[in-house]
Tab-separated table of C-alpha atoms and ligand atoms in Angstrom:
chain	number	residue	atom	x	y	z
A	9	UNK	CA	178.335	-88.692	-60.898
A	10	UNK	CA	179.711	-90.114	-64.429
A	11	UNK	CA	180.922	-87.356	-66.696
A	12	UNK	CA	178.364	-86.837	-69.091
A	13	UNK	CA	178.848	-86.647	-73.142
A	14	UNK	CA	176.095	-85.194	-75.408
A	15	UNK	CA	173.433	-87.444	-76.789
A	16	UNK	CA	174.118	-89.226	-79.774
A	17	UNK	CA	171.791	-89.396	-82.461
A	18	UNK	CA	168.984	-92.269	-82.188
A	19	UNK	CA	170.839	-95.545	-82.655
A	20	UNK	CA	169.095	-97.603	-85.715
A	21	UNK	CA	168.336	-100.923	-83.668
A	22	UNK	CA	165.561	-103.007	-84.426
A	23	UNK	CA	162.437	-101.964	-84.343
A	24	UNK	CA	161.910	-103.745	-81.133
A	25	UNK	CA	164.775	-102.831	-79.093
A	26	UNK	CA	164.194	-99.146	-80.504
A	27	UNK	CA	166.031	-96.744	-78.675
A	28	UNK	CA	165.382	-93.092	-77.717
A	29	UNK	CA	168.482	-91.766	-75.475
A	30	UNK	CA	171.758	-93.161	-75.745
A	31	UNK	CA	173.763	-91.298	-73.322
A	32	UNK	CA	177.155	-92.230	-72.718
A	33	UNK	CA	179.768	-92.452	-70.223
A	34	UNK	CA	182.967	-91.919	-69.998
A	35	UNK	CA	183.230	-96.185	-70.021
A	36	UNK	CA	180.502	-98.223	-69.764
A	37	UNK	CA	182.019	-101.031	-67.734
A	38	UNK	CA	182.732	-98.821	-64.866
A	39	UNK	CA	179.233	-97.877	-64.899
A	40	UNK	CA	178.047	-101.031	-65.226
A	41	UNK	CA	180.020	-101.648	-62.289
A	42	UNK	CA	178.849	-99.068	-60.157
A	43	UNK	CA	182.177	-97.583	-59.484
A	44	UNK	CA	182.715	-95.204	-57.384
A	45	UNK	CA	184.717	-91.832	-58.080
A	46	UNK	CA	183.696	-89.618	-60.809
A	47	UNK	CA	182.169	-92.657	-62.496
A	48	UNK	CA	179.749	-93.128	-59.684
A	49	UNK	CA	175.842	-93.097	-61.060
A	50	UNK	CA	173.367	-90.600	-59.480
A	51	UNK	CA	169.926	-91.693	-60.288
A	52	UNK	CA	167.075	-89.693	-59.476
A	53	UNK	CA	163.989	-91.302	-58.542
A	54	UNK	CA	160.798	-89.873	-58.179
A	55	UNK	CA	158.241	-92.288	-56.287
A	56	UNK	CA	154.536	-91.538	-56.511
A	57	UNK	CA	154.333	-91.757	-52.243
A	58	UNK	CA	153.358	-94.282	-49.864
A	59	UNK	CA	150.033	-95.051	-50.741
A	60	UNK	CA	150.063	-99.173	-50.516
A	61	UNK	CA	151.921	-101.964	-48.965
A	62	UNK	CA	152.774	-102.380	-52.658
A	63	UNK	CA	154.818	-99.209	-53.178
A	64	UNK	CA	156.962	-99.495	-50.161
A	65	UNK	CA	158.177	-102.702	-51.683
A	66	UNK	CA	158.518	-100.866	-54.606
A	67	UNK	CA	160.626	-98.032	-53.121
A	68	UNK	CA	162.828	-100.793	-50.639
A	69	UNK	CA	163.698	-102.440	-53.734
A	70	UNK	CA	164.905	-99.333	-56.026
A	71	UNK	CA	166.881	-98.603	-52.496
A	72	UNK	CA	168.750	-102.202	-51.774
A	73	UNK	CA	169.366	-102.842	-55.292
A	74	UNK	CA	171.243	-99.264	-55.694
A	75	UNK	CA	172.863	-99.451	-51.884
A	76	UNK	CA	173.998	-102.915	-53.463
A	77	UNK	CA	175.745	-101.804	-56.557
A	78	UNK	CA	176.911	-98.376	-55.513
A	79	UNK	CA	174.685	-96.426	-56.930
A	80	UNK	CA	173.831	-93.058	-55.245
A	81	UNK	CA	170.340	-92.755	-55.271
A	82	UNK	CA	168.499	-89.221	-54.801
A	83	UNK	CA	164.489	-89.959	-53.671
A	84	UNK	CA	161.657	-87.910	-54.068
A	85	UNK	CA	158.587	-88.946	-52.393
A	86	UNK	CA	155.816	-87.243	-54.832
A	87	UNK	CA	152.902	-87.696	-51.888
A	88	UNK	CA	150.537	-88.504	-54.503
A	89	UNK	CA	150.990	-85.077	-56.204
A	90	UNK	CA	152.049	-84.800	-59.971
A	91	UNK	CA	153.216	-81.550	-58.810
A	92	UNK	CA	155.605	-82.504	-56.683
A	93	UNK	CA	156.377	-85.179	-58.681
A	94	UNK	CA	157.316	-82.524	-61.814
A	95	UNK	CA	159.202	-80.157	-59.265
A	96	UNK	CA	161.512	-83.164	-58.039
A	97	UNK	CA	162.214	-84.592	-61.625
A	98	UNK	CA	163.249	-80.592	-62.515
A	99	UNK	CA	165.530	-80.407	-59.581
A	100	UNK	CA	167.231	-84.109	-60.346
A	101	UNK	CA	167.641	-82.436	-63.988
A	102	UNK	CA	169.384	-79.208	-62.102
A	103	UNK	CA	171.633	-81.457	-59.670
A	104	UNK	CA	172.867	-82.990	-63.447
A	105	UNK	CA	172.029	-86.916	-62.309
A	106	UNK	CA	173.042	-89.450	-64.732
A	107	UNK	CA	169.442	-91.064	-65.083
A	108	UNK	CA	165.996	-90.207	-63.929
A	109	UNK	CA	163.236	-92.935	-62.839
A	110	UNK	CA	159.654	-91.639	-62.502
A	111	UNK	CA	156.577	-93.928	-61.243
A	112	UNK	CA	154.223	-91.673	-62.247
A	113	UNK	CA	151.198	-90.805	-60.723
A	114	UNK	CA	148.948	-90.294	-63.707
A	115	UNK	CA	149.450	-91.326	-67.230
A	116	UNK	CA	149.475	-87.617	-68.938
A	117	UNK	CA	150.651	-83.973	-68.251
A	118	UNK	CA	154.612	-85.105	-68.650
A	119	UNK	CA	155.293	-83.807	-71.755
A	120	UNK	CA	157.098	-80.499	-70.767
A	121	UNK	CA	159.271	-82.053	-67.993
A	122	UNK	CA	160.279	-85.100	-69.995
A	123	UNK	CA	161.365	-82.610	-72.595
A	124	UNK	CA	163.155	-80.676	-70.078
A	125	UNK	CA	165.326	-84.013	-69.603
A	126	UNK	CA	165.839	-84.517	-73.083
A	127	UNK	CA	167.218	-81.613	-73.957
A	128	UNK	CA	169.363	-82.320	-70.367
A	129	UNK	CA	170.649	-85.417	-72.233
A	130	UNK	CA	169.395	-87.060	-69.097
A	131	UNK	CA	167.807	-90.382	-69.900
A	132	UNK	CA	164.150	-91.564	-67.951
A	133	UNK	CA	163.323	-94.642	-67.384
A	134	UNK	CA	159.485	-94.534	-66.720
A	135	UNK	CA	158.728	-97.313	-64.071
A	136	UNK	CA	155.515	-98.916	-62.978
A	137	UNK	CA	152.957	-96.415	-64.513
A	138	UNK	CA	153.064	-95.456	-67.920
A	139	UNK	CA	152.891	-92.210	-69.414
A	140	UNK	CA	150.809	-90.549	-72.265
A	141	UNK	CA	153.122	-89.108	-74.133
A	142	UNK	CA	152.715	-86.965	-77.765
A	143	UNK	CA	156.830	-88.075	-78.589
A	144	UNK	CA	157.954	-91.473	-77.313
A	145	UNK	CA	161.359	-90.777	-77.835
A	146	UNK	CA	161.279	-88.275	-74.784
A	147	UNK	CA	161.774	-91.129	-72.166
A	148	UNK	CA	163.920	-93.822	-72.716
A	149	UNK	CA	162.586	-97.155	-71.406
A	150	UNK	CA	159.361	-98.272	-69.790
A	151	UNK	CA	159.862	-100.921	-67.216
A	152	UNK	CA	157.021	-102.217	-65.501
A	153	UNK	CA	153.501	-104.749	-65.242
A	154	UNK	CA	150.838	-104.766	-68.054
A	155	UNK	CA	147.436	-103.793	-66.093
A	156	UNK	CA	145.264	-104.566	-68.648
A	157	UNK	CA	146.145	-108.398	-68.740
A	158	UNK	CA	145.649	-107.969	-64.949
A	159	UNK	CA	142.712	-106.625	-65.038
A	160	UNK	CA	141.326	-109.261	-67.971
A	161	UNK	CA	142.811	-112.635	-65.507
A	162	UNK	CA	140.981	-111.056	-62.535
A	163	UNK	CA	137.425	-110.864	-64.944
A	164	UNK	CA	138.435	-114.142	-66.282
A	165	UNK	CA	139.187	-115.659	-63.212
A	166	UNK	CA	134.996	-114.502	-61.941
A	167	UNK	CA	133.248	-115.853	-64.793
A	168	UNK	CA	134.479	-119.186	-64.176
A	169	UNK	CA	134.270	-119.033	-60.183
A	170	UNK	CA	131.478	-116.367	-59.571
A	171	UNK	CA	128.576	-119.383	-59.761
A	172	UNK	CA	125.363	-117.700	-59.283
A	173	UNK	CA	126.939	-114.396	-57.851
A	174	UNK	CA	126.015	-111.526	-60.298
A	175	UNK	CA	126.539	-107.808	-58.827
A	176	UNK	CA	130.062	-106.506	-58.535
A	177	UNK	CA	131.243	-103.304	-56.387
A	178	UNK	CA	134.493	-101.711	-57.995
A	179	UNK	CA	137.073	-99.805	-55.650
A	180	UNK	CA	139.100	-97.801	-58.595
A	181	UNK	CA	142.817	-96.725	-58.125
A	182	UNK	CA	143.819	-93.168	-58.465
A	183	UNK	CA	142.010	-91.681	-60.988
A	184	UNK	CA	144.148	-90.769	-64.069
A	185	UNK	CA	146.726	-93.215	-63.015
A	186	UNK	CA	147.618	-95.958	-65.832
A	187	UNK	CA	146.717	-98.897	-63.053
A	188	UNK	CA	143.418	-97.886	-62.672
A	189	UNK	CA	142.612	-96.436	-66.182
A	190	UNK	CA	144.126	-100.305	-67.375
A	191	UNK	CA	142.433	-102.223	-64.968
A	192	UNK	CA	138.991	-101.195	-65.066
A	193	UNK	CA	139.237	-100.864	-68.966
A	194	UNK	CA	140.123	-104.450	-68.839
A	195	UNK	CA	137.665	-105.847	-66.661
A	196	UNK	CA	134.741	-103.818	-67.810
A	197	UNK	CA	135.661	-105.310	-71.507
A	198	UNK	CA	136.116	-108.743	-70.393
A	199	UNK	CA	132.714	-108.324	-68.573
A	200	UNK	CA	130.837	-107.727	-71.776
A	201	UNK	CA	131.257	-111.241	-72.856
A	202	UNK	CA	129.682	-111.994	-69.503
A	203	UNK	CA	126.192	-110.362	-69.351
A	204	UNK	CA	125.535	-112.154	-65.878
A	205	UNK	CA	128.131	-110.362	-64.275
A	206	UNK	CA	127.041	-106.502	-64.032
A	207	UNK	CA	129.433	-103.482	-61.918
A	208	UNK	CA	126.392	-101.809	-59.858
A	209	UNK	CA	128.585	-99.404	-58.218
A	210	UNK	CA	132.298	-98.114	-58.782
A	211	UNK	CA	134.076	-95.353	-56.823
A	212	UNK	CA	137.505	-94.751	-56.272
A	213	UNK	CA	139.760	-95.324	-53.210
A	214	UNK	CA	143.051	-93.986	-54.245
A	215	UNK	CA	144.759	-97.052	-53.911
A	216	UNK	CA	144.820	-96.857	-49.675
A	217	UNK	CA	142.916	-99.015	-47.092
A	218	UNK	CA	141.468	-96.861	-45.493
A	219	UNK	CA	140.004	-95.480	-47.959
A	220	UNK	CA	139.098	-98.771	-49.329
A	221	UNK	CA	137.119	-99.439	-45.991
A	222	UNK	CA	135.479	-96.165	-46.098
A	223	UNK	CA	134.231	-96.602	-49.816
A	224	UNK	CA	133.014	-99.954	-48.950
A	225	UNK	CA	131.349	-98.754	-46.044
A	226	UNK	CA	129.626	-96.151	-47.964
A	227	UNK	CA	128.679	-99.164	-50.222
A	228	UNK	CA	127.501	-101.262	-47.949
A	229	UNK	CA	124.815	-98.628	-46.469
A	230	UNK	CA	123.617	-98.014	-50.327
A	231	UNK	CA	123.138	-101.068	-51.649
A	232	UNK	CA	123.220	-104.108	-48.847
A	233	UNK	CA	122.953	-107.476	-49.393
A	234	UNK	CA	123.046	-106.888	-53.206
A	235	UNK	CA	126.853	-106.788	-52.902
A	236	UNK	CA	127.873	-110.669	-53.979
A	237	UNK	CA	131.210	-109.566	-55.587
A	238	UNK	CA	134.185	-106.769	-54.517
A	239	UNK	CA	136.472	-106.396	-57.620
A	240	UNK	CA	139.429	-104.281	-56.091
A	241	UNK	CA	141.724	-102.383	-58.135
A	242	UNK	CA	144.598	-103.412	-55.346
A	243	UNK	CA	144.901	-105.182	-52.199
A	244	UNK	CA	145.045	-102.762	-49.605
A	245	UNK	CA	141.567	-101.233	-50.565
A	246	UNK	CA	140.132	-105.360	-50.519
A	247	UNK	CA	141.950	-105.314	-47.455
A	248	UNK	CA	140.083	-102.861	-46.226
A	249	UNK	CA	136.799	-103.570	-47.967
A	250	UNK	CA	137.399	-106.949	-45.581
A	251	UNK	CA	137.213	-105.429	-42.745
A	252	UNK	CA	134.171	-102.984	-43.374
A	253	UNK	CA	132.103	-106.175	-44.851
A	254	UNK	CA	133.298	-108.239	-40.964
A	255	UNK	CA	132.130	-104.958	-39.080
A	256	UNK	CA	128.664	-105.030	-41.122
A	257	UNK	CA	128.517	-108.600	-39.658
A	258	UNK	CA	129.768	-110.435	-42.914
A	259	UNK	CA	131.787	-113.150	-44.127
A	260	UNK	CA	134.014	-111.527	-46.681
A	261	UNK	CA	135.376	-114.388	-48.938
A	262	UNK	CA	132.170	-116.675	-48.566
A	263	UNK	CA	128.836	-113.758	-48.217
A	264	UNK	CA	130.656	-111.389	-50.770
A	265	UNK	CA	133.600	-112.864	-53.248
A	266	UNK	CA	136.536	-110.684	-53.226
A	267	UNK	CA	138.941	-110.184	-55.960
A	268	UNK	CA	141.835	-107.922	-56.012
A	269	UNK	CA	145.222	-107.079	-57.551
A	270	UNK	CA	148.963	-107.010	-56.259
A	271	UNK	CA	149.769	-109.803	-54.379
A	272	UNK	CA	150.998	-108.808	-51.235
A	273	UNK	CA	152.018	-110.973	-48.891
A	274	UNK	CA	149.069	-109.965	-46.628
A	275	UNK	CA	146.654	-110.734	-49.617
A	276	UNK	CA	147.963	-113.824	-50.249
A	277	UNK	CA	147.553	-115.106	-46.957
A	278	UNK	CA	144.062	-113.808	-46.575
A	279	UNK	CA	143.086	-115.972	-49.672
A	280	UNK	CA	145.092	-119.256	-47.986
A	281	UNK	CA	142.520	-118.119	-44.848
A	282	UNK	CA	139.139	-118.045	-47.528
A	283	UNK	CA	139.251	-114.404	-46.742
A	284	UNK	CA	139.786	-113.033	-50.059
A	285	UNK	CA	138.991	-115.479	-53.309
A	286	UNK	CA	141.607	-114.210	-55.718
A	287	UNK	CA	144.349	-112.212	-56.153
A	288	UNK	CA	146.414	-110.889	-59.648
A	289	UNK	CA	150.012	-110.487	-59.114
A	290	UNK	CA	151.476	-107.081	-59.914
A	291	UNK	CA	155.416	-107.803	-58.866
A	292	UNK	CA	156.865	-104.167	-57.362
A	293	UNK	CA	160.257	-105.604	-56.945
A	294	UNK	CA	161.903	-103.768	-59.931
A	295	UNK	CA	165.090	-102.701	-58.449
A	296	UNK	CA	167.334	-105.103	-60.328
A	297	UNK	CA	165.333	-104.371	-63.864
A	298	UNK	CA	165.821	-100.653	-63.633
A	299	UNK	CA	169.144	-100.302	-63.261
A	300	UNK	CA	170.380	-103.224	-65.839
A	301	UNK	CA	167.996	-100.739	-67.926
A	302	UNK	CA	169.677	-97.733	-66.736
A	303	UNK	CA	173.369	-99.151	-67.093
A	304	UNK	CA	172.341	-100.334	-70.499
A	305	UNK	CA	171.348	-97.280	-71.448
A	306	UNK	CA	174.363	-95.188	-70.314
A	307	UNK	CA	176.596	-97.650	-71.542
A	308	UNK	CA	174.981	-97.159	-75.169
A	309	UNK	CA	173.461	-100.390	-75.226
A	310	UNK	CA	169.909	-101.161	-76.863
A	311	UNK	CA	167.140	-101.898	-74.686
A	312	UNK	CA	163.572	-102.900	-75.113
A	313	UNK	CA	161.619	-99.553	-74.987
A	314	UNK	CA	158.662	-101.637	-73.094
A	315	UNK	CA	159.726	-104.306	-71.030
A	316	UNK	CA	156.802	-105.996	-68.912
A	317	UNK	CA	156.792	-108.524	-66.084
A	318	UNK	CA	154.596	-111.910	-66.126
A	319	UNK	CA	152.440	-111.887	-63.206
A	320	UNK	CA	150.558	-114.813	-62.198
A	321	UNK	CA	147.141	-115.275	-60.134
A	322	UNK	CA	146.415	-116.503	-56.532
A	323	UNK	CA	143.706	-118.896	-55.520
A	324	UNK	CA	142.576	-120.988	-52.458
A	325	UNK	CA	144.191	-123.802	-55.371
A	326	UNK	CA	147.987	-122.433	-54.565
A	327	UNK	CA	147.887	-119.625	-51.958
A	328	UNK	CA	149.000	-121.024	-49.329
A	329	UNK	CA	151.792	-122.974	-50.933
A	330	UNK	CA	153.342	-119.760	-52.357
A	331	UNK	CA	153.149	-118.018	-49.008
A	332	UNK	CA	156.891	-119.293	-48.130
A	333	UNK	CA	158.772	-117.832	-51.101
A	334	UNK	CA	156.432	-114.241	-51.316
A	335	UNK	CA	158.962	-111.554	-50.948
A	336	UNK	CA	156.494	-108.377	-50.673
B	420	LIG	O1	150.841	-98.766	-60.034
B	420	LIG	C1	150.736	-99.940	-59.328
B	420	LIG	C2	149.716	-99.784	-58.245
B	420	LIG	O2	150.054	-98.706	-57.425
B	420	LIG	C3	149.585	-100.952	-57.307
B	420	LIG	O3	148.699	-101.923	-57.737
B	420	LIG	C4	149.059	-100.258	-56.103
B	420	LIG	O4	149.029	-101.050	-54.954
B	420	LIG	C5	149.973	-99.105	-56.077
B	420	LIG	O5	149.765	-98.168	-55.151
């Protein structure tokens, strides 16, 4: 681990690049570095769990980005718990780590912990998931995708391709969780300037696929052939949706349209087979991000307090062509 000075006061830096922690090492180029010795950097990491195809890329890239600079990293796997989440962040704070990265499972509740931290002169990066917080100054950076735009490009994206196809089915994301707070605030306000397009039915499938199938299932029994549209709040629960609507006897991509969001690999290639009709990228691969961010940070550096990726959107028009180069 680096030895650790005391937190210096906030650093004046534009508002933009505002800055809450500025921990510092004993030399920010070695830390930069990733040297090993007593300027090695522990970073803590606790990971929601393994809910998607999504999040293991997510988790494989924090991993091979820190094996790749030396950076010892200490993972917590929350299994979809705050809880658990809280109780690993405490013991990374205990174990004196030089930085702290929480994906975290629902936006509030983090208050107490991430003041814990501060006070630890530990600086968190939030990743992925954002948190409501009462003092931004308690985590350092946010690194991560903007869900609401991902939700608005996947409502966009229907009301110029949905034709005559009116009633929508929503599979939610973990309730309380930024994602699908974002993305269904998103899509149900894009859908009010499109009065055609009406949600008949929206329940929540935590983000798995088999709980995706399960819910759409469920669906499927209630309401029939009145399902044109699936809007998905990821793509393991369309995945799964897909296969419920083929064992109802179905042709998911042509009888009902599916829309989803994430991008995986898998996704991608079921819209290059007419499977699936769109899909929003949400980019997992944040490895390299977080730890410029972290290294920054330590090294008493400004950085952006929000930093977002651009994602892009998937349809039969450039699916398949982007299948070569899709790394998750
Ligand atoms: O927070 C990002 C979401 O979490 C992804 O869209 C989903 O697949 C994951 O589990």
């Amino acid at each position: 681990m680096m030895k650790r000075r005391p937190f210096l006061t906030s650093l004046a830096a534009s508002a933009a690049l505002l800055l809450g922690f500025t921990a510092c090492s004993k030399s920010g180029s070695d830390a930069a570095a990733g040297n090993s010795g007593d300027s090695q950097l522990t970073v803590g990491f606790a990971q929601t769990g393994a809910e998607s195809a999504w999040r293991t890329a997510n988790t494989n890239s924090l991993r091979n980005e820190a094996e790749k600079r030396g950076i010892e990293l200490k993972f917590a796997d929350g299994q979809s718990k705050q809880e658990n989440q809280i109780r690993a962040v405490r013991s990374f704070i205990a174990q004196g780590v030089d930085a702290i990265v929480i994906a975290p499972i629902v936006e509030t509740g983090w208050d107490p912990v991430l003041r814990e931290a501060k006070r630890a002169n530990i600086p968190v990066v939030v990743m992925d998931r954002t948190v409501a917080t009462s003092d931004e100054s308690l985590y350092a950076a946010f690194v991560g995708s903007d869900f609401y735009e991902e939700g608005r490009m996947a409502a966009d994206w229907l009301a110029e391709n949905a034709g005559d196809r009116t009633n929508i089915v929503e599979l939610q994301g973990e309730p309380g969780s930024a994602a699908a707070n974002e993305r269904r605030k998103a899509f149900a306000d894009a859908l009010a300037k499109h009065p055609n397009l009406k949600i008949i039915d929206s329940q929540t499938g935590n983000f798995r696929r088999a709980e995706g199938k399960t819910v759409m299932e469920a669906m499927l029994k209630t309401h029939g052939d009145a399902i044109q549209i699936v809007y998905a709040h990821n793509d393991d629960m369309a995945l799964g949706a897909i296969q419920a609507i083929e064992e109802a006897g179905k042709t998911p991509g042509e009888d009902i349209m599916i829309v989803s969001i994430d991008a995986i690999k898998e996704a991608v290639q079921a819209v290059a087979d007419g499977k699936m009709n769109c899909t929003v990228e949400c980019n997992p691969l944040f490895g390299p991000k977080i730890y410029d961010t972290i290294e920054a940070i330590l090294a008493g550096k400004p950085v952006e307090k929000k930093s977002y990726n651009k994602d892009e959107l998937f349809d039969q028009t450039n699916a398949a062509a982007a299948l070569p180069s899709r790394q998750y």
